[in-house]
mmCIF file of C-alpha atoms in Angstrom:
data_model
loop_
_atom_site.group_PDB
_atom_site.id
_atom_site.type_symbol
_atom_site.label_atom_id
_atom_site.label_comp_id
_atom_site.label_asym_id
_atom_site.label_seq_id
_atom_site.Cartn_x
_atom_site.Cartn_y
_atom_site.Cartn_z
ATOM 1 C CA UNK A 1 90.795 216.600 -13.420
ATOM 2 C CA UNK A 2 90.882 217.950 -16.960
ATOM 3 C CA UNK A 3 92.528 216.273 -19.926
ATOM 4 C CA UNK A 4 95.100 219.066 -19.928
ATOM 5 C CA UNK A 5 95.956 218.477 -16.270
ATOM 6 C CA UNK A 6 96.410 214.749 -16.888
ATOM 7 C CA UNK A 7 98.698 215.414 -19.855
ATOM 8 C CA UNK A 8 100.882 217.674 -17.714
ATOM 9 C CA UNK A 9 102.519 214.592 -16.198
ATOM 10 C CA UNK A 10 104.094 213.803 -19.588
ATOM 11 C CA UNK A 11 106.916 215.600 -21.370
ATOM 12 C CA UNK A 12 105.969 218.104 -24.093
ATOM 13 C CA UNK A 13 108.966 218.508 -26.428
ATOM 14 C CA UNK A 14 107.440 221.191 -28.641
ATOM 15 C CA UNK A 15 106.347 223.418 -25.754
ATOM 16 C CA UNK A 16 109.592 222.884 -23.856
ATOM 17 C CA UNK A 17 111.690 223.832 -26.876
ATOM 18 C CA UNK A 18 109.649 227.000 -27.356
ATOM 19 C CA UNK A 19 110.142 228.032 -23.719
ATOM 20 C CA UNK A 20 113.885 227.422 -23.961
ATOM 21 C CA UNK A 21 113.970 229.540 -27.118
ATOM 22 C CA UNK A 22 112.229 232.408 -25.289
ATOM 23 C CA UNK A 23 114.894 232.266 -22.574
ATOM 24 C CA UNK A 24 117.681 232.328 -25.176
ATOM 25 C CA UNK A 25 116.104 235.278 -26.979
ATOM 26 C CA UNK A 26 115.701 237.225 -23.743
ATOM 27 C CA UNK A 27 119.359 236.667 -22.836
ATOM 28 C CA UNK A 28 120.553 237.629 -26.310
ATOM 29 C CA UNK A 29 118.420 240.711 -26.932
ATOM 30 C CA UNK A 30 118.146 242.481 -23.586
ATOM 31 C CA UNK A 31 120.421 245.540 -23.495
ATOM 32 C CA UNK A 32 122.974 245.471 -20.659
ATOM 33 C CA UNK A 33 122.658 247.801 -17.679
ATOM 34 C CA UNK A 34 125.846 249.332 -16.352
ATOM 35 C CA UNK A 35 126.818 247.873 -12.982
ATOM 36 C CA UNK A 36 124.328 245.030 -13.221
ATOM 37 C CA UNK A 37 125.552 241.720 -11.813
ATOM 38 C CA UNK A 38 125.151 238.428 -13.657
ATOM 39 C CA UNK A 39 122.606 237.312 -11.070
ATOM 40 C CA UNK A 40 120.568 240.488 -11.578
ATOM 41 C CA UNK A 41 120.719 240.093 -15.351
ATOM 42 C CA UNK A 42 119.551 236.487 -15.046
ATOM 43 C CA UNK A 43 116.500 237.584 -13.049
ATOM 44 C CA UNK A 44 115.718 240.322 -15.578
ATOM 45 C CA UNK A 45 116.085 237.911 -18.506
ATOM 46 C CA UNK A 46 113.838 235.370 -16.790
ATOM 47 C CA UNK A 47 111.190 238.022 -16.194
ATOM 48 C CA UNK A 48 111.375 239.110 -19.835
ATOM 49 C CA UNK A 49 110.998 235.507 -21.065
ATOM 50 C CA UNK A 50 108.022 234.980 -18.750
ATOM 51 C CA UNK A 51 106.415 238.159 -20.093
ATOM 52 C CA UNK A 52 106.849 236.907 -23.670
ATOM 53 C CA UNK A 53 105.168 233.654 -22.660
ATOM 54 C CA UNK A 54 102.297 235.524 -20.997
ATOM 55 C CA UNK A 55 101.822 237.773 -24.037
ATOM 56 C CA UNK A 56 101.696 234.725 -26.309
ATOM 57 C CA UNK A 57 99.154 233.028 -24.046
ATOM 58 C CA UNK A 58 97.002 236.171 -23.915
ATOM 59 C CA UNK A 59 97.001 236.428 -27.705
ATOM 60 C CA UNK A 60 96.186 232.743 -27.994
ATOM 61 C CA UNK A 61 93.263 233.114 -25.585
ATOM 62 C CA UNK A 62 91.901 236.069 -27.563
ATOM 63 C CA UNK A 63 92.106 234.102 -30.822
ATOM 64 C CA UNK A 64 90.375 231.130 -29.200
ATOM 65 C CA UNK A 65 87.629 233.446 -27.975
ATOM 66 C CA UNK A 66 87.148 234.896 -31.459
ATOM 67 C CA UNK A 67 86.806 231.408 -32.955
ATOM 68 C CA UNK A 68 84.361 230.365 -30.231
ATOM 69 C CA UNK A 69 82.260 233.508 -30.753
ATOM 70 C CA UNK A 70 82.155 232.863 -34.480
ATOM 71 C CA UNK A 71 80.884 229.266 -34.069
ATOM 72 C CA UNK A 72 78.268 230.480 -31.567
ATOM 73 C CA UNK A 73 76.951 232.941 -34.130
ATOM 74 C CA UNK A 74 78.427 236.096 -32.628
ATOM 75 C CA UNK A 75 80.643 238.624 -34.359
ATOM 76 C CA UNK A 76 84.145 238.362 -32.868
ATOM 77 C CA UNK A 77 85.334 241.532 -31.148
ATOM 78 C CA UNK A 78 88.811 240.975 -32.609
ATOM 79 C CA UNK A 79 90.638 238.474 -34.816
ATOM 80 C CA UNK A 80 87.477 238.058 -36.911
ATOM 81 C CA UNK A 81 89.498 237.447 -40.081
ATOM 82 C CA UNK A 82 91.291 234.544 -38.423
ATOM 83 C CA UNK A 83 88.045 233.109 -37.048
ATOM 84 C CA UNK A 84 86.271 233.073 -40.401
ATOM 85 C CA UNK A 85 89.302 231.572 -42.140
ATOM 86 C CA UNK A 86 89.284 228.775 -39.556
ATOM 87 C CA UNK A 87 85.598 228.190 -40.306
ATOM 88 C CA UNK A 88 86.236 228.079 -44.051
ATOM 89 C CA UNK A 89 89.053 225.573 -43.733
ATOM 90 C CA UNK A 90 87.039 223.459 -41.290
ATOM 91 C CA UNK A 91 84.119 223.216 -43.711
ATOM 92 C CA UNK A 92 86.425 222.580 -46.678
ATOM 93 C CA UNK A 93 88.333 219.842 -44.854
ATOM 94 C CA UNK A 94 85.446 218.007 -43.176
ATOM 95 C CA UNK A 95 82.846 218.515 -45.895
ATOM 96 C CA UNK A 96 80.317 219.458 -43.198
ATOM 97 C CA UNK A 97 78.597 222.846 -43.069
ATOM 98 C CA UNK A 98 76.278 222.524 -40.072
ATOM 99 C CA UNK A 99 76.099 220.650 -36.788
ATOM 100 C CA UNK A 100 79.401 221.731 -35.226
ATOM 101 C CA UNK A 101 79.362 222.214 -31.462
ATOM 102 C CA UNK A 102 81.874 224.562 -29.856
ATOM 103 C CA UNK A 103 83.248 224.353 -26.307
ATOM 104 C CA UNK A 104 81.379 221.214 -25.258
ATOM 105 C CA UNK A 105 82.211 220.044 -21.733
ATOM 106 C CA UNK A 106 82.004 216.436 -20.559
ATOM 107 C CA UNK A 107 82.806 214.134 -17.649
ATOM 108 C CA UNK A 108 84.015 210.587 -18.252
ATOM 109 C CA UNK A 109 83.224 207.593 -16.047
ATOM 110 C CA UNK A 110 86.965 206.909 -16.060
ATOM 111 C CA UNK A 111 87.456 209.947 -13.849
ATOM 112 C CA UNK A 112 88.451 212.840 -16.081
ATOM 113 C CA UNK A 113 86.707 215.729 -17.776
ATOM 114 C CA UNK A 114 87.339 218.446 -20.289
ATOM 115 C CA UNK A 115 86.032 220.929 -22.797
ATOM 116 C CA UNK A 116 86.550 220.329 -26.502
ATOM 117 C CA UNK A 117 87.148 223.296 -28.808
ATOM 118 C CA UNK A 118 84.955 221.862 -31.581
ATOM 119 C CA UNK A 119 83.301 218.574 -32.403
ATOM 120 C CA UNK A 120 80.697 217.080 -34.702
ATOM 121 C CA UNK A 121 78.703 213.992 -33.777
ATOM 122 C CA UNK A 122 79.126 212.715 -37.341
ATOM 123 C CA UNK A 123 82.677 211.984 -36.261
ATOM 124 C CA UNK A 124 85.072 214.905 -35.825
ATOM 125 C CA UNK A 125 87.013 216.177 -32.808
ATOM 126 C CA UNK A 126 89.036 219.367 -33.383
ATOM 127 C CA UNK A 127 91.392 221.369 -31.183
ATOM 128 C CA UNK A 128 92.989 224.747 -31.910
ATOM 129 C CA UNK A 129 96.619 225.579 -31.194
ATOM 130 C CA UNK A 130 98.050 229.073 -31.614
ATOM 131 C CA UNK A 131 101.750 229.589 -32.215
ATOM 132 C CA UNK A 132 104.198 231.844 -34.028
ATOM 133 C CA UNK A 133 104.982 230.606 -37.535
ATOM 134 C CA UNK A 134 105.256 231.853 -41.088
ATOM 135 C CA UNK A 135 105.329 230.475 -44.624
ATOM 136 C CA UNK A 136 108.940 229.363 -44.129
ATOM 137 C CA UNK A 137 107.912 227.180 -41.182
ATOM 138 C CA UNK A 138 105.257 225.121 -42.932
ATOM 139 C CA UNK A 139 107.612 222.199 -43.474
ATOM 140 C CA UNK A 140 108.480 222.042 -39.768
ATOM 141 C CA UNK A 141 106.834 219.661 -37.328
ATOM 142 C CA UNK A 142 103.839 221.155 -35.552
ATOM 143 C CA UNK A 143 101.793 218.174 -34.392
ATOM 144 C CA UNK A 144 103.131 216.113 -31.498
ATOM 145 C CA UNK A 145 101.864 212.948 -29.845
ATOM 146 C CA UNK A 146 100.462 214.811 -26.843
ATOM 147 C CA UNK A 147 98.068 216.558 -29.236
ATOM 148 C CA UNK A 148 96.738 213.188 -30.411
ATOM 149 C CA UNK A 149 96.434 211.956 -26.822
ATOM 150 C CA UNK A 150 94.381 215.029 -25.993
ATOM 151 C CA UNK A 151 92.078 214.594 -28.975
ATOM 152 C CA UNK A 152 91.650 210.886 -28.289
ATOM 153 C CA UNK A 153 90.666 211.615 -24.695
ATOM 154 C CA UNK A 154 88.129 214.157 -25.954
ATOM 155 C CA UNK A 155 86.718 211.718 -28.500
ATOM 156 C CA UNK A 156 86.181 209.004 -25.903
ATOM 157 C CA UNK A 157 84.834 211.466 -23.351
ATOM 158 C CA UNK A 158 82.302 212.827 -25.850
ATOM 159 C CA UNK A 159 81.161 209.331 -26.806
ATOM 160 C CA UNK A 160 82.550 209.322 -30.364
ATOM 161 C CA UNK A 161 85.683 207.150 -29.942
ATOM 162 C CA UNK A 162 86.061 206.537 -33.673
ATOM 163 C CA UNK A 163 85.986 210.236 -34.561
ATOM 164 C CA UNK A 164 88.481 211.734 -36.954
ATOM 165 C CA UNK A 165 90.888 213.946 -35.067
ATOM 166 C CA UNK A 166 92.386 217.248 -36.188
ATOM 167 C CA UNK A 167 94.536 220.049 -34.821
ATOM 168 C CA UNK A 168 94.184 223.494 -36.345
ATOM 169 C CA UNK A 169 97.407 225.466 -35.953
ATOM 170 C CA UNK A 170 96.739 229.196 -36.100
ATOM 171 C CA UNK A 171 99.600 231.648 -36.559
ATOM 172 C CA UNK A 172 99.782 234.436 -34.004
ATOM 173 C CA UNK A 173 102.256 236.555 -35.948
ATOM 174 C CA UNK A 174 100.956 235.941 -39.496
ATOM 175 C CA UNK A 175 97.171 236.520 -39.350
ATOM 176 C CA UNK A 176 95.255 234.239 -41.692
ATOM 177 C CA UNK A 177 97.968 231.591 -41.906
ATOM 178 C CA UNK A 178 96.452 228.303 -40.764
ATOM 179 C CA UNK A 179 97.573 224.679 -40.919
ATOM 180 C CA UNK A 180 94.803 222.063 -40.664
ATOM 181 C CA UNK A 181 96.415 218.835 -39.474
ATOM 182 C CA UNK A 182 94.223 215.731 -39.693
ATOM 183 C CA UNK A 183 95.618 212.793 -37.790
ATOM 184 C CA UNK A 184 95.830 209.425 -39.500
ATOM 185 C CA UNK A 185 92.358 207.887 -39.679
ATOM 186 C CA UNK A 186 93.692 204.875 -37.772
ATOM 187 C CA UNK A 187 94.909 207.035 -34.882
ATOM 188 C CA UNK A 188 92.134 205.991 -32.512
ATOM 189 C CA UNK A 189 92.713 202.345 -33.388
ATOM 190 C CA UNK A 190 96.245 202.657 -32.087
ATOM 191 C CA UNK A 191 97.745 203.408 -28.723
ATOM 192 C CA UNK A 192 96.872 207.061 -28.141
ATOM 193 C CA UNK A 193 93.956 206.483 -25.798
ATOM 194 C CA UNK A 194 95.724 203.586 -24.090
ATOM 195 C CA UNK A 195 98.676 205.895 -23.435
ATOM 196 C CA UNK A 196 96.352 208.581 -22.094
ATOM 197 C CA UNK A 197 94.809 206.057 -19.709
ATOM 198 C CA UNK A 198 98.291 205.208 -18.414
ATOM 199 C CA UNK A 199 98.881 208.900 -17.654
ATOM 200 C CA UNK A 200 95.437 209.073 -16.032
ATOM 201 C CA UNK A 201 96.261 206.083 -13.822
ATOM 202 C CA UNK A 202 99.582 207.659 -12.844
ATOM 203 C CA UNK A 203 97.861 210.950 -11.977
ATOM 204 C CA UNK A 204 95.218 209.154 -9.899
ATOM 205 C CA UNK A 205 97.847 207.158 -7.982
ATOM 206 C CA UNK A 206 100.013 210.232 -7.416
ATOM 207 C CA UNK A 207 97.046 212.264 -6.137
ATOM 208 C CA UNK A 208 95.394 209.448 -4.209
ATOM 209 C CA UNK A 209 92.259 209.989 -6.250
ATOM 210 C CA UNK A 210 89.761 207.223 -6.970
ATOM 211 C CA UNK A 211 86.684 208.219 -9.001
#
């Protein structure tokens, strides 16, 4: 199982709040249809909210692909401006120009695997998150504990458990706006990986899986 699949057994407040907001927006903005019942409207609003979620995921995947292409030395087909801004901020923040490895997969002896967006064996593990935000949202919380659990699992799986961990939040609706969040340098000395292992154990027990 992947790190993402393991983390799905835990609550994700940030993601849940966003999904609820999409449902509210669909209910508030959809124009009424004459003769439509409340049940029919509910189905239409749900479909609209699901489409918004799919569109956001598709955009996020395209941005991820552009960033991956850039690190692999290819010219991104789209979102090139975003990709090169991510590279600039990564170099500026880490102080490293070369040696980054994109989309590295691994399998841990503990019984989980994954693919890390970006890492450096000198001690960095980085994951990208795309979301809608603007300048007015920069003081709002973006990084949640599940992000640190994910990065910690990647760090241990890649064999660099003491790596510095960072999330790069990339705006979908304001191209070029990026927030580089570096987790506290003591993060991997704390409980993040221990908490991930608890979720892993739960998943294994629930699935009847023994590596």
